[in-house]
Amino acid sequence: MKMLHLSVILLTLSGVLAHSDWGVNYPNNPICAVRGFSVSIPCSYYYPTSKPNIQVTQKLWCSMNSNTDKCQNPPYVYNSASITTSDFEYAGDDKSDCTLLIHNVQFSYSGEYRFRFITDVSGGMWTGEPGATLQVADLKVSLIRLSGIGTLKQGDSLNLTCDVNCTQSSSQFVWSKNNERLNTSGPVLHFPAVTVRDSGSYTCTWKTNRASGSKAISLLVEGGWGVNYTTPICAVRGFSVSIPCSYSYPQHNYQVTQKLWCSMNSNTDKCQNPPYVYNSASITTSDFEYAGDDKSNCTLLIHNVQFSYSGTYRFRFITNVSGGMWTGEPGQILQVSDLKVSLIRLSGNGTLKQGDSLNLTCDVNCTQSSSQFVWSKNNERLNTSGPVLHFPAVTVRDSGNYTCTWKTNRASGSKMISLLVEGDNPENPDHWSVWMIVVVTGGLIIIILAIAAVIYHRRFLCERRSVHIEQQKEDDSDIYANAQQKEDDSDIYANAQQKEDDSDIYANV
Ligand SMILES: *[C@@H]1O[C@H](CO)[C@@H](O)[C@H](O)[C@H]1NC(C)=O
Ligand SMILES: *[C@@H]1O[C@H](CO)[C@@H](O)[C@H](O)[C@H]1NC(C)=O
Ligand SMILES: *[C@@H]1O[C@H](CO)[C@@H](O)[C@H](O)[C@H]1NC(C)=O
Ligand SMILES: *[C@@H]1O[C@H](CO)[C@@H](O)[C@H](O)[C@H]1NC(C)=O
Ligand SMILES: *[C@@H]1O[C@H](CO)[C@@H](O)[C@H](O)[C@H]1NC(C)=O
Ligand SMILES: *[C@@H]1O[C@H](CO)[C@@H](O)[C@H](O)[C@H]1NC(C)=O
Ligand SMILES: *[C@@H]1O[C@H](CO)[C@@H](O)[C@H](O)[C@H]1NC(C)=O
Ligand SMILES: *[C@@H]1O[C@H](CO)[C@@H](O)[C@H](O)[C@H]1NC(C)=O
Ligand SMILES: *[C@@H]1O[C@H](CO)[C@@H](O)[C@H](O)[C@H]1NC(C)=O
Ligand SMILES: *[C@@H]1O[C@H](CO)[C@@H](O)[C@H](O)[C@H]1NC(C)=O
Ligand SMILES: *[C@@H]1O[C@H](CO)[C@@H](O)[C@H](O)[C@H]1NC(C)=O
């Protein structure tokens, strides 16, 4: 006994086997995992740092379900010396991290797991006891009817409940419908009264910071027989409109075989007989296009709308069961309106001049609550909204093509008006031709002044010298030369004129 005591002290002094220097840390509480999903078991280990050159040579993980001797012998679930692919993946390192990832967790994986590491120091090995505890739970999503029996019908009340038979403090439930995340959290989705639109696939995802899992359940709510239309719809003549429509029938037992749309302007018997504007059994190209489906969407698109298209439209569908057919009444009302853009002079008359005041007004003879006016100038969107563009004083720069676009969420239309504002000099609206006139006129004045100066100079010389005929002659030829000069100048002037004319032609174009 004394000998042993002594040897422990000696070993401790040597710094190799001091118990406080060796260890493995696991989470204190059991870890929950969901069957079929992955879980990470966090783990860290340490050994004496006084000997900086200790090398970890082998890492082992054991399941205490199968291992009976503190992980000193096989079987191991992980052995760094002989790696095989399995559900158990070492996500740590050979310094201090011994995290274990377990994939595709099974109920049989529940239990205690221990980590053992072996170093290159003689006797330098350690198994962390007790190990980490893993609990494998089942994730269940169930539908609890709170009212009604049989197939789900509109108005029935129910709960979708997500259940994990494992208690983990910081867990979280997330719901999504058709892969789109829902706002609700918590394990229960409550439906006070389901509608056809609630049909879909619901997924509950359970999450902790170590594990997660999810399960889906599908909800099928059957509608009665019906077609839903909306409030009267406005369209603009010449443009397209989308007529939203939805319909329902007990989808379990019936299948839609034919879809029909009728205009009550031409059809007189609830759409049971022709004429149809759309017939899925005999499709022809026309302004009427079906944009719906065989299940619940009966949206109709109408292109190039005419005034004569105003009226009531009804949808009818026929199923594979005899007698299983339906016409939605009263129908959808369509109003076709005209889009007008007008220029209202607030001052001045005749051609538009700078400083005139005016309004451009966009007008649709149809009242749709959520409509919007968008203006653009030469195809560039303007900031203003609303039906009126107000110009307190127009300038030449306001000239251009203005387009008013009227929009609702179902229809749109646009119309253009051209605005031409004339400048101060109506015949030469172009700035550079005005400049040409200034330059040419300026040039002429300088030339005339120069000629005058030369003539004056000659006369002055004549008076000073005695008059010789030869000299007089010479002077004359000089004047002649000046005249030549003048001619040349006038040529330049003529060219400038020509140029001006060109610019006029350009302006007219
Ligand atoms: C959860 O329930 C399943 C059986 O449905 C069982 O095998 C499993 O051990 C349970 N898990 C826990 C953590 O209770
Ligand atoms: C989601 O919840 C937030 C706050 O709880 C709320 O502001 C938001 O409108 C909700 N969104 C939907 C689509 O219900
Ligand atoms: C259904 O959900 C509601 C709201 O979460 C809850 O108050 C109610 O107790 C649940 N009913 C059942 C039977 O689960
Ligand atoms: C028609 O609309 C009403 C109210 O929005 C809704 O309760 C009903 O389920 C809808 N019917 C169809 C066939 O979509
Ligand atoms: C009609 O279609 C449904 C759904 O496909 C099917 O269950 C039903 O047997 C069919 N009925 C007849 C009379 O063909
Ligand atoms: C019906 O179909 C139209 C056109 O395909 C689409 O724009 C609309 O969103 C659909 N309606 C519903 C309720 O899904
Ligand atoms: C709009 O005016 C046109 C004639 O300019 C008329 O044919 C059309 O019915 C009117 N639309 C509405 C919705 O009043
Ligand atoms: C246009 O202006 C002229 C001169 O200012 C005036 O005599 C004439 O009455 C005006 N015409 C109209 C229609 O306002
Ligand atoms: C458009 O409006 C925004 C804010 O309303 C403003 O900051 C911006 O300067 C405007 N742009 C023009 C070209 O007027
Ligand atoms: C012109 O537009 C202004 C500003 O929008 C508005 O106050 C005025 O009433 C309009 N005038 C006419 C005649 O439309
Ligand atoms: C304005 O529209 C007219 C006629 O559509 C076109 O000839 C002209 O080029 C347009 N002007 C601009 C600046 O877009």
XYZ file of C-alpha atoms and ligand atoms in Angstrom:
663
model
C 0.000 0.000 0.000
C 2.749 2.395 0.957
C 4.710 1.370 -2.105
C 1.768 2.106 -4.379
C 1.220 5.447 -2.709
C 4.815 6.337 -3.249
C 4.791 5.310 -6.881
C 1.697 7.485 -7.517
C 3.477 10.433 -5.949
C 6.566 9.766 -8.031
C 4.532 9.493 -11.199
C 2.704 12.672 -10.294
C 5.994 14.468 -9.828
C 7.141 13.236 -13.185
C 4.008 14.981 -14.543
C 2.797 12.190 -16.772
C -0.112 10.530 -15.067
C -1.591 13.231 -12.852
C -5.362 12.596 -12.993
C -6.272 16.268 -13.180
C -4.243 16.662 -16.376
C -6.146 14.026 -18.336
C -9.815 14.077 -19.200
C -12.752 14.104 -21.602
C -15.720 16.519 -21.401
C -19.184 15.500 -22.585
C -22.499 17.391 -22.337
C -24.019 17.013 -18.887
C -27.486 16.133 -20.125
C -28.709 13.424 -22.466
C -28.763 14.406 -26.126
C -31.940 13.954 -28.135
C -31.867 12.777 -31.718
C -34.674 12.024 -34.164
C -34.759 8.612 -35.757
C -33.583 8.738 -39.359
C -31.742 12.060 -38.963
C -28.283 13.135 -37.789
C -26.976 14.240 -34.445
C -23.711 15.700 -33.270
C -22.267 14.705 -29.887
C -19.984 17.500 -28.738
C -16.871 16.350 -26.933
C -13.488 17.746 -25.917
C -10.399 16.159 -24.350
C -7.170 17.239 -22.755
C -3.795 15.864 -21.569
C -0.750 17.379 -19.864
C 0.468 20.481 -21.571
C 3.691 20.452 -19.531
C 5.013 17.965 -22.061
C 4.483 19.870 -25.329
C 5.509 16.998 -27.557
C 2.789 14.530 -26.513
C 1.187 13.179 -29.678
C -2.263 11.644 -29.809
C -1.844 8.445 -31.788
C -5.277 6.845 -31.697
C -8.882 7.925 -31.082
C -11.742 5.583 -30.295
C -15.474 5.874 -29.676
C -17.455 3.047 -28.094
C -21.118 2.370 -27.585
C -21.683 0.955 -24.112
C -24.528 -1.069 -25.617
C -21.919 -3.352 -27.152
C -18.663 -2.576 -25.391
C -18.188 -3.956 -21.919
C -14.726 -2.890 -20.859
C -14.456 0.884 -20.821
C -13.575 1.013 -24.508
C -10.201 -0.670 -23.965
C -11.034 -3.392 -26.491
C -13.342 -3.727 -29.490
C -16.026 -3.367 -30.585
C -15.632 0.319 -31.355
C -18.104 2.468 -33.276
C -15.106 4.520 -34.414
C -11.435 3.641 -34.502
C -8.983 6.101 -36.056
C -6.608 3.210 -36.720
C -9.077 1.427 -38.952
C -11.619 3.713 -40.536
C -14.644 2.144 -42.161
C -17.672 3.930 -43.513
C -20.532 3.748 -41.083
C -23.142 5.954 -39.471
C -20.462 7.121 -37.033
C -18.200 9.898 -38.240
C -15.412 11.517 -36.250
C -15.689 15.289 -36.597
C -12.931 16.140 -34.099
C -9.162 16.405 -34.386
C -6.074 14.971 -32.663
C -5.551 17.891 -30.330
C -8.633 18.580 -28.237
C -11.886 18.116 -30.192
C -13.515 14.691 -30.138
C -16.960 15.561 -31.574
C -18.830 12.569 -32.964
C -21.438 12.813 -35.737
C -24.021 10.057 -36.000
C -26.039 9.804 -39.202
C -29.331 8.054 -39.841
C -29.868 7.527 -36.141
C -31.773 4.381 -35.131
C -33.640 3.608 -31.913
C -30.936 0.997 -31.162
C -28.352 3.806 -31.068
C -29.780 5.073 -27.781
C -27.320 4.650 -24.961
C -23.998 5.760 -23.538
C -20.992 6.613 -25.702
C -17.398 6.913 -24.496
C -14.328 8.448 -26.051
C -10.850 6.986 -25.537
C -7.562 8.407 -26.756
C -4.059 6.944 -26.782
C -0.849 8.984 -26.879
C 2.764 8.214 -27.667
C 3.669 8.474 -23.976
C 3.943 5.124 -22.330
C 0.785 4.575 -20.310
C -0.582 7.875 -21.668
C -4.149 6.877 -22.602
C -7.517 7.860 -21.276
C -11.203 6.883 -21.461
C -13.715 9.546 -20.456
C -16.218 8.176 -17.936
C -19.122 8.287 -17.667
C -19.826 8.926 -21.349
C -22.383 10.977 -23.265
C -25.965 9.745 -23.306
C -27.948 9.651 -26.534
C -31.727 9.333 -26.633
C -33.372 8.544 -29.935
C -36.878 9.841 -30.291
C -39.589 9.540 -32.850
C -41.054 12.613 -34.561
C -44.747 12.242 -35.185
C -47.129 14.596 -36.935
C -50.766 13.877 -36.384
C -54.037 15.342 -37.519
C -56.533 15.778 -34.718
C -60.109 16.395 -35.853
C -61.917 18.817 -33.621
C -65.106 18.615 -35.684
C -66.565 16.553 -38.525
C -65.968 13.004 -39.645
C -65.090 11.334 -42.940
C -63.272 13.311 -45.626
C -62.262 16.821 -44.643
C -64.765 19.410 -45.741
C -64.637 23.155 -45.779
C -65.363 24.585 -42.347
C -64.072 21.565 -40.424
C -61.864 22.331 -37.465
C -58.600 20.519 -36.749
C -55.119 20.615 -35.231
C -51.901 19.432 -36.786
C -49.691 18.346 -33.896
C -45.977 17.681 -33.895
C -44.685 15.398 -31.192
C -41.192 14.275 -30.117
C -40.988 11.775 -27.227
C -37.894 13.365 -25.774
C -37.491 16.360 -23.538
C -34.822 18.759 -24.651
C -34.930 22.198 -23.131
C -33.977 24.426 -26.049
C -35.861 22.778 -28.885
C -37.880 24.545 -31.528
C -40.726 23.597 -33.854
C -40.922 25.134 -37.347
C -43.834 24.546 -39.709
C -43.907 24.886 -43.457
C -46.587 24.374 -46.066
C -45.559 23.161 -49.544
C -41.966 24.019 -48.565
C -42.822 27.592 -47.666
C -42.156 28.504 -44.095
C -45.179 29.422 -41.999
C -45.211 32.084 -39.369
C -46.446 29.943 -36.506
C -44.086 28.342 -34.045
C -44.830 25.736 -31.430
C -45.880 22.130 -31.843
C -49.513 22.783 -32.842
C -51.017 24.226 -36.043
C -54.621 25.074 -35.288
C -57.259 25.424 -38.053
C -60.546 26.770 -36.700
C -62.221 26.231 -40.109
C -60.320 24.733 -43.029
C -60.885 25.807 -46.634
C -59.883 24.199 -49.918
C -56.882 26.520 -49.965
C -55.544 24.943 -46.780
C -54.945 21.734 -48.702
C -51.276 20.935 -49.070
C -48.283 19.214 -47.580
C -47.353 20.377 -44.086
C -43.903 19.738 -42.652
C -42.959 20.008 -39.017
C -39.260 20.483 -38.338
C -37.922 19.945 -34.859
C -34.572 21.508 -34.069
C -32.039 21.728 -31.281
C -28.507 22.990 -31.687
C -27.259 19.390 -31.961
C -29.979 17.626 -33.913
C -32.975 18.161 -36.125
C -35.624 16.145 -37.869
C -38.743 16.700 -39.876
C -41.900 14.949 -40.891
C -44.648 15.813 -43.341
C -48.370 15.251 -43.408
C -50.718 16.110 -46.217
C -54.028 17.807 -45.813
C -56.738 17.447 -48.418
C -59.816 19.554 -47.940
C -62.614 18.814 -50.333
C -64.756 21.590 -51.593
C -68.402 21.395 -52.411
C -69.488 22.201 -55.947
C -68.911 25.845 -56.758
C -67.332 28.589 -58.806
C -66.075 31.841 -57.333
C -65.917 35.071 -59.276
C -64.867 38.522 -58.187
C -66.252 42.061 -58.298
C -66.740 43.700 -61.730
C -63.498 44.014 -63.640
C -62.377 46.922 -65.808
C -60.423 46.402 -68.995
C -59.065 48.873 -71.521
C -60.098 48.494 -75.139
C -57.292 47.004 -77.227
C -55.436 45.534 -74.293
C -55.577 42.301 -72.243
C -57.356 41.449 -69.045
C -57.126 38.505 -66.683
C -60.371 37.278 -65.158
C -59.601 35.422 -61.930
C -61.821 32.477 -61.124
C -61.694 29.514 -58.794
C -63.836 26.406 -58.625
C -64.203 23.353 -56.460
C -65.720 19.884 -56.405
C -65.126 16.732 -54.336
C -61.756 15.874 -55.858
C -61.713 12.380 -54.327
C -64.464 11.004 -56.506
C -64.554 13.210 -59.563
C -62.237 14.265 -62.314
C -62.796 17.280 -64.547
C -63.115 16.328 -68.201
C -64.313 19.544 -69.832
C -64.139 23.256 -69.111
C -66.266 25.935 -70.750
C -66.562 29.705 -70.656
C -69.607 31.528 -72.021
C -70.433 35.144 -72.684
C -73.984 35.892 -71.599
C -74.131 38.382 -74.492
C -74.462 35.430 -76.846
C -75.313 32.424 -74.659
C -78.850 32.145 -73.356
C -78.972 28.904 -71.364
C -76.510 28.944 -68.483
C -73.660 27.796 -70.697
C -75.166 24.329 -71.218
C -75.050 24.679 -75.011
C -72.975 26.691 -77.517
C -71.891 29.302 -78.287
C -68.896 29.197 -75.947
C -66.047 31.674 -75.893
C -63.827 28.830 -74.664
C -64.338 25.069 -74.900
C -61.543 22.767 -73.737
C -62.934 20.051 -76.022
C -62.426 22.123 -79.169
C -59.775 24.730 -78.824
C -59.562 27.420 -81.471
C -57.354 30.483 -81.415
C -59.315 33.484 -80.324
C -59.064 36.409 -77.953
C -60.189 34.072 -75.145
C -57.464 31.977 -73.516
C -57.891 29.584 -70.592
C -55.133 30.110 -68.019
C -56.546 27.835 -65.328
C -56.208 24.126 -64.601
C -58.189 20.920 -63.991
C -58.378 21.282 -60.255
C -59.329 24.661 -58.899
C -58.188 27.541 -61.089
C -60.477 28.696 -63.910
C -58.716 31.980 -64.745
C -59.615 33.363 -68.188
C -57.381 35.694 -70.180
C -58.970 37.967 -72.759
C -56.742 39.649 -75.311
C -57.382 42.678 -77.497
C -60.535 43.525 -75.575
C -63.319 45.246 -77.531
C -66.255 47.325 -76.290
C -68.553 44.499 -77.405
C -66.839 42.182 -74.879
C -68.494 44.045 -71.998
C -70.910 41.800 -70.185
C -71.266 38.759 -67.948
C -69.150 35.598 -68.292
C -69.846 32.182 -66.767
C -67.624 29.172 -66.177
C -68.947 25.607 -66.501
C -67.095 22.356 -65.817
C -68.035 18.758 -66.493
C -66.601 15.714 -64.666
C -66.199 12.004 -65.414
C -69.262 11.160 -63.314
C -72.608 11.425 -65.010
C -74.531 14.359 -63.589
C -71.315 15.755 -62.100
C -71.233 19.152 -63.781
C -71.615 22.718 -62.648
C -72.104 26.241 -63.982
C -71.054 29.075 -61.722
C -73.681 31.755 -61.396
C -74.310 34.657 -61.557
C -70.999 35.101 -63.379
C -68.200 37.587 -63.789
C -68.929 41.112 -64.985
C -66.478 42.698 -67.419
C -66.542 46.404 -68.244
C -64.580 47.650 -71.204
C -63.470 51.229 -71.030
C -61.602 53.669 -73.166
C -58.329 55.242 -72.138
C -58.067 58.860 -73.219
C -55.208 61.273 -72.867
C -56.018 64.916 -73.431
C -54.167 68.185 -73.416
C -55.950 70.949 -71.512
C -54.692 74.490 -72.166
C -54.738 76.621 -69.063
C -53.288 79.658 -70.863
C -52.535 80.769 -74.406
C -53.979 79.561 -77.703
C -52.710 78.533 -81.095
C -49.379 76.702 -81.174
C -47.817 75.949 -77.794
C -45.284 78.548 -76.796
C -42.803 78.707 -73.968
C -44.450 79.801 -70.751
C -47.883 78.453 -71.660
C -49.580 76.526 -68.910
C -51.311 73.207 -69.501
C -52.421 69.849 -68.066
C -52.070 66.432 -69.656
C -54.996 64.397 -68.368
C -55.453 60.646 -68.451
C -58.984 59.391 -68.252
C -60.596 55.944 -67.961
C -64.373 55.781 -67.958
C -64.516 52.998 -65.411
C -64.149 53.055 -61.669
C -61.763 50.479 -60.293
C -60.645 51.084 -56.754
C -57.016 49.972 -56.857
C -55.938 51.433 -60.172
C -52.764 53.332 -60.813
C -51.608 55.873 -63.368
C -47.999 55.863 -64.513
C -46.586 58.531 -66.821
C -43.548 58.333 -69.008
C -41.868 60.750 -71.370
C -40.116 59.340 -74.461
C -40.343 55.925 -72.767
C -38.651 57.091 -69.597
C -40.745 56.792 -66.516
C -41.656 60.031 -64.786
C -41.848 60.481 -61.079
C -45.388 61.785 -60.951
C -48.314 59.526 -60.313
C -51.999 60.311 -60.650
C -54.058 61.036 -63.738
C -52.861 64.625 -64.308
C -49.480 65.947 -65.453
C -49.469 69.662 -64.684
C -47.133 72.095 -66.491
C -47.298 75.581 -64.909
C -45.045 76.995 -67.688
C -43.858 74.772 -70.515
C -40.402 75.114 -72.069
C -38.990 73.743 -75.315
C -37.480 70.931 -73.262
C -40.956 69.717 -72.291
C -41.569 68.686 -75.910
C -41.820 64.949 -76.367
C -44.053 61.915 -76.420
C -45.975 61.410 -73.190
C -47.512 58.028 -72.375
C -50.070 57.417 -69.694
C -50.327 53.814 -68.478
C -53.320 52.743 -66.450
C -52.912 49.610 -64.352
C -54.857 47.380 -62.049
C -53.738 43.945 -60.898
C -55.851 42.384 -63.657
C -55.606 44.771 -66.596
C -53.568 47.594 -68.019
C -53.559 49.893 -71.002
C -51.617 52.878 -72.260
C -51.954 55.809 -74.604
C -49.545 58.381 -75.996
C -49.787 62.073 -76.735
C -47.140 64.279 -78.356
C -46.302 67.678 -76.993
C -44.514 70.181 -79.220
C -43.517 73.434 -77.638
C -42.184 76.075 -79.995
C -39.194 78.248 -79.111
C -38.926 82.075 -79.321
C -37.814 82.069 -82.991
C -40.278 79.716 -84.587
C -38.411 79.527 -87.938
C -35.063 78.693 -86.408
C -35.828 76.618 -83.370
C -32.422 75.028 -83.550
C -29.898 76.652 -81.297
C -26.866 76.207 -83.483
C -28.470 77.805 -86.546
C -29.189 80.854 -84.427
C -25.524 80.822 -83.557
C -24.636 80.564 -87.262
C -26.578 83.747 -87.929
C -24.754 85.511 -85.131
C -21.365 84.325 -86.397
C -22.069 85.130 -90.052
C -23.504 88.554 -89.249
C -20.554 89.283 -86.966
C -18.144 88.191 -89.729
C -19.848 90.454 -92.285
C -19.646 93.465 -90.018
C -15.927 92.880 -89.457
C -15.318 92.546 -93.216
C -17.257 95.719 -93.991
C -15.344 97.583 -91.296
C -12.071 96.273 -92.732
C -12.982 97.443 -96.253
C -14.021 100.826 -94.898
C -10.737 101.080 -93.060
C -8.728 100.227 -96.201
C -10.626 102.762 -98.327
C -10.215 105.410 -95.680
C -6.506 104.653 -95.482
C -6.080 104.948 -99.276
C -7.908 108.231 -99.404
C -5.751 109.542 -96.641
C -2.594 108.571 -98.570
C -3.937 110.155 -101.781
C -4.501 113.428 -100.090
C -1.025 113.406 -98.621
C 0.863 112.554 -101.840
C 0.770 114.578 -105.060
C -1.671 113.049 -107.532
C -0.047 110.720 -110.082
C -2.136 108.945 -112.622
C -0.098 105.718 -112.282
C -0.714 105.709 -108.587
C -4.371 106.334 -109.078
C -4.482 103.284 -111.335
C -2.742 101.238 -108.715
C -5.292 102.259 -106.134
C -8.083 101.247 -108.456
C -6.657 97.801 -108.880
C -6.459 97.601 -105.110
C -10.110 98.430 -104.848
C -10.725 95.794 -107.471
C -8.797 93.320 -105.328
C -10.905 94.278 -102.353
C -14.032 93.704 -104.385
C -12.686 90.224 -105.183
C -12.188 89.772 -101.489
C -15.788 90.793 -100.923
C -17.002 88.316 -103.487
C -15.105 85.540 -101.731
C -16.636 86.563 -98.434
C -20.122 86.576 -99.849
C -19.421 83.049 -101.053
C -18.725 82.054 -97.508
C -21.907 83.840 -96.515
C -23.813 81.997 -99.199
C -22.454 78.714 -97.914
C -23.558 79.638 -94.431
C -27.021 80.417 -95.805
C -27.034 77.010 -97.417
C -26.142 75.458 -94.135
C -28.956 77.328 -92.445
C -31.357 76.023 -95.038
C -30.123 72.522 -94.335
C -30.798 72.973 -90.676
C -34.298 74.104 -91.548
C -34.836 70.967 -93.529
C -33.523 68.965 -90.575
C -35.887 70.801 -88.241
C -38.832 70.083 -90.489
C -37.910 66.416 -90.667
C -39.844 7.199 -28.417
O -40.789 6.226 -28.811
C -40.234 5.110 -29.501
C -41.382 4.204 -29.865
O -42.353 4.931 -30.527
C -39.247 4.405 -28.606
O -38.657 3.330 -29.302
C -38.181 5.371 -28.167
O -37.307 4.782 -27.262
C -38.806 6.584 -27.519
N -37.768 7.530 -27.219
C -37.648 8.134 -26.061
C -36.508 9.081 -25.937
O -38.424 7.975 -25.175
C -45.489 36.942 -39.382
O -45.293 37.388 -38.054
C -44.817 38.722 -37.960
C -44.566 39.055 -36.496
O -44.980 38.023 -35.653
C -45.866 39.642 -38.560
O -45.410 40.968 -38.524
C -46.100 39.239 -40.015
O -47.129 40.046 -40.580
C -46.512 37.789 -40.102
N -46.606 37.409 -41.497
C -47.609 36.652 -41.972
C -47.553 36.325 -43.419
O -48.520 36.250 -41.262
C -55.846 22.400 -30.769
O -55.050 23.590 -30.834
C -55.484 24.628 -29.994
C -54.618 25.842 -30.256
O -53.258 25.497 -30.252
C -55.413 24.171 -28.540
O -55.903 25.190 -27.687
C -56.256 22.924 -28.385
O -56.119 22.424 -27.055
C -55.836 21.850 -29.371
N -56.783 20.752 -29.272
C -56.392 19.478 -29.310
C -57.459 18.441 -29.158
O -55.228 19.166 -29.483
C -65.497 31.339 -52.650
O -65.096 32.405 -51.757
C -65.582 32.243 -50.432
C -65.203 33.477 -49.662
O -63.908 33.885 -49.962
C -64.974 30.965 -49.827
O -65.470 30.784 -48.530
C -65.348 29.774 -50.706
O -64.702 28.645 -50.214
C -64.905 30.013 -52.130
N -65.365 28.939 -52.970
C -64.633 28.383 -53.899
C -65.288 27.363 -54.736
O -63.458 28.692 -54.066
C -63.763 9.611 -61.916
O -62.442 9.974 -61.529
C -62.146 9.689 -60.174
C -60.808 10.287 -59.858
O -59.864 9.951 -60.821
C -62.169 8.200 -59.964
O -61.873 7.928 -58.602
C -63.572 7.700 -60.285
O -63.592 6.314 -60.188
C -63.977 8.121 -61.704
N -65.394 7.826 -61.878
C -65.873 7.283 -62.976
C -67.330 7.020 -62.998
O -65.152 7.029 -63.923
C -54.624 30.808 -61.458
O -53.868 30.859 -62.669
C -53.399 32.159 -63.003
C -52.777 32.104 -64.368
O -52.179 30.890 -64.625
C -52.418 32.605 -61.944
O -51.917 33.889 -62.255
C -53.149 32.656 -60.607
O -52.234 33.012 -59.599
C -53.770 31.300 -60.301
N -54.616 31.451 -59.105
C -54.383 30.755 -57.996
C -55.309 31.000 -56.854
O -53.473 29.963 -57.911
C -66.522 54.046 -71.992
O -66.836 54.861 -73.100
C -67.093 54.141 -74.317
C -67.388 55.158 -75.406
O -66.416 56.141 -75.405
C -68.258 53.194 -74.132
O -68.458 52.435 -75.316
C -67.954 52.257 -72.981
O -69.041 51.435 -72.740
C -67.635 53.049 -71.732
N -67.230 52.117 -70.702
C -67.724 52.171 -69.461
C -67.249 51.152 -68.535
O -68.541 53.013 -69.113
C -56.347 83.702 -79.064
O -55.532 84.828 -78.797
C -55.857 86.007 -79.530
C -54.838 87.069 -79.243
O -54.362 86.975 -77.906
C -57.294 86.444 -79.124
O -57.671 87.522 -79.910
C -58.248 85.271 -79.429
O -59.559 85.623 -78.988
C -57.776 84.022 -78.723
N -58.632 82.937 -79.095
C -59.168 82.097 -78.227
C -59.989 81.023 -78.789
O -58.943 82.194 -77.046
C -38.315 61.152 -57.774
O -38.855 61.151 -56.473
C -37.912 60.858 -55.468
C -38.626 60.805 -54.135
O -39.987 60.970 -54.259
C -36.854 61.942 -55.477
O -35.872 61.656 -54.488
C -36.188 62.008 -56.836
O -35.275 63.059 -56.878
C -37.233 62.222 -57.896
N -36.599 62.132 -59.206
C -36.861 62.998 -60.191
C -36.158 62.776 -61.475
O -37.656 63.914 -60.054
C -54.587 71.095 -63.882
O -53.768 70.385 -62.920
C -53.732 70.967 -61.639
C -52.749 70.200 -60.808
O -53.003 68.837 -60.867
C -55.131 70.971 -61.038
O -55.094 71.586 -59.774
C -56.078 71.719 -61.970
O -57.398 71.618 -61.472
C -56.026 71.170 -63.369
N -56.843 71.990 -64.236
C -57.643 71.494 -65.162
C -58.441 72.457 -65.934
O -57.720 70.280 -65.365
C -42.886 60.515 -80.897
O -43.832 59.709 -81.574
C -43.810 59.893 -83.005
C -44.956 59.136 -83.614
O -45.128 57.911 -82.962
C -42.450 59.440 -83.523
O -42.392 59.634 -84.911
C -41.370 60.252 -82.827
O -40.099 59.776 -83.234
C -41.484 60.156 -81.327
N -40.543 61.063 -80.726
C -39.732 60.705 -79.751
C -38.818 61.747 -79.237
O -39.731 59.562 -79.317
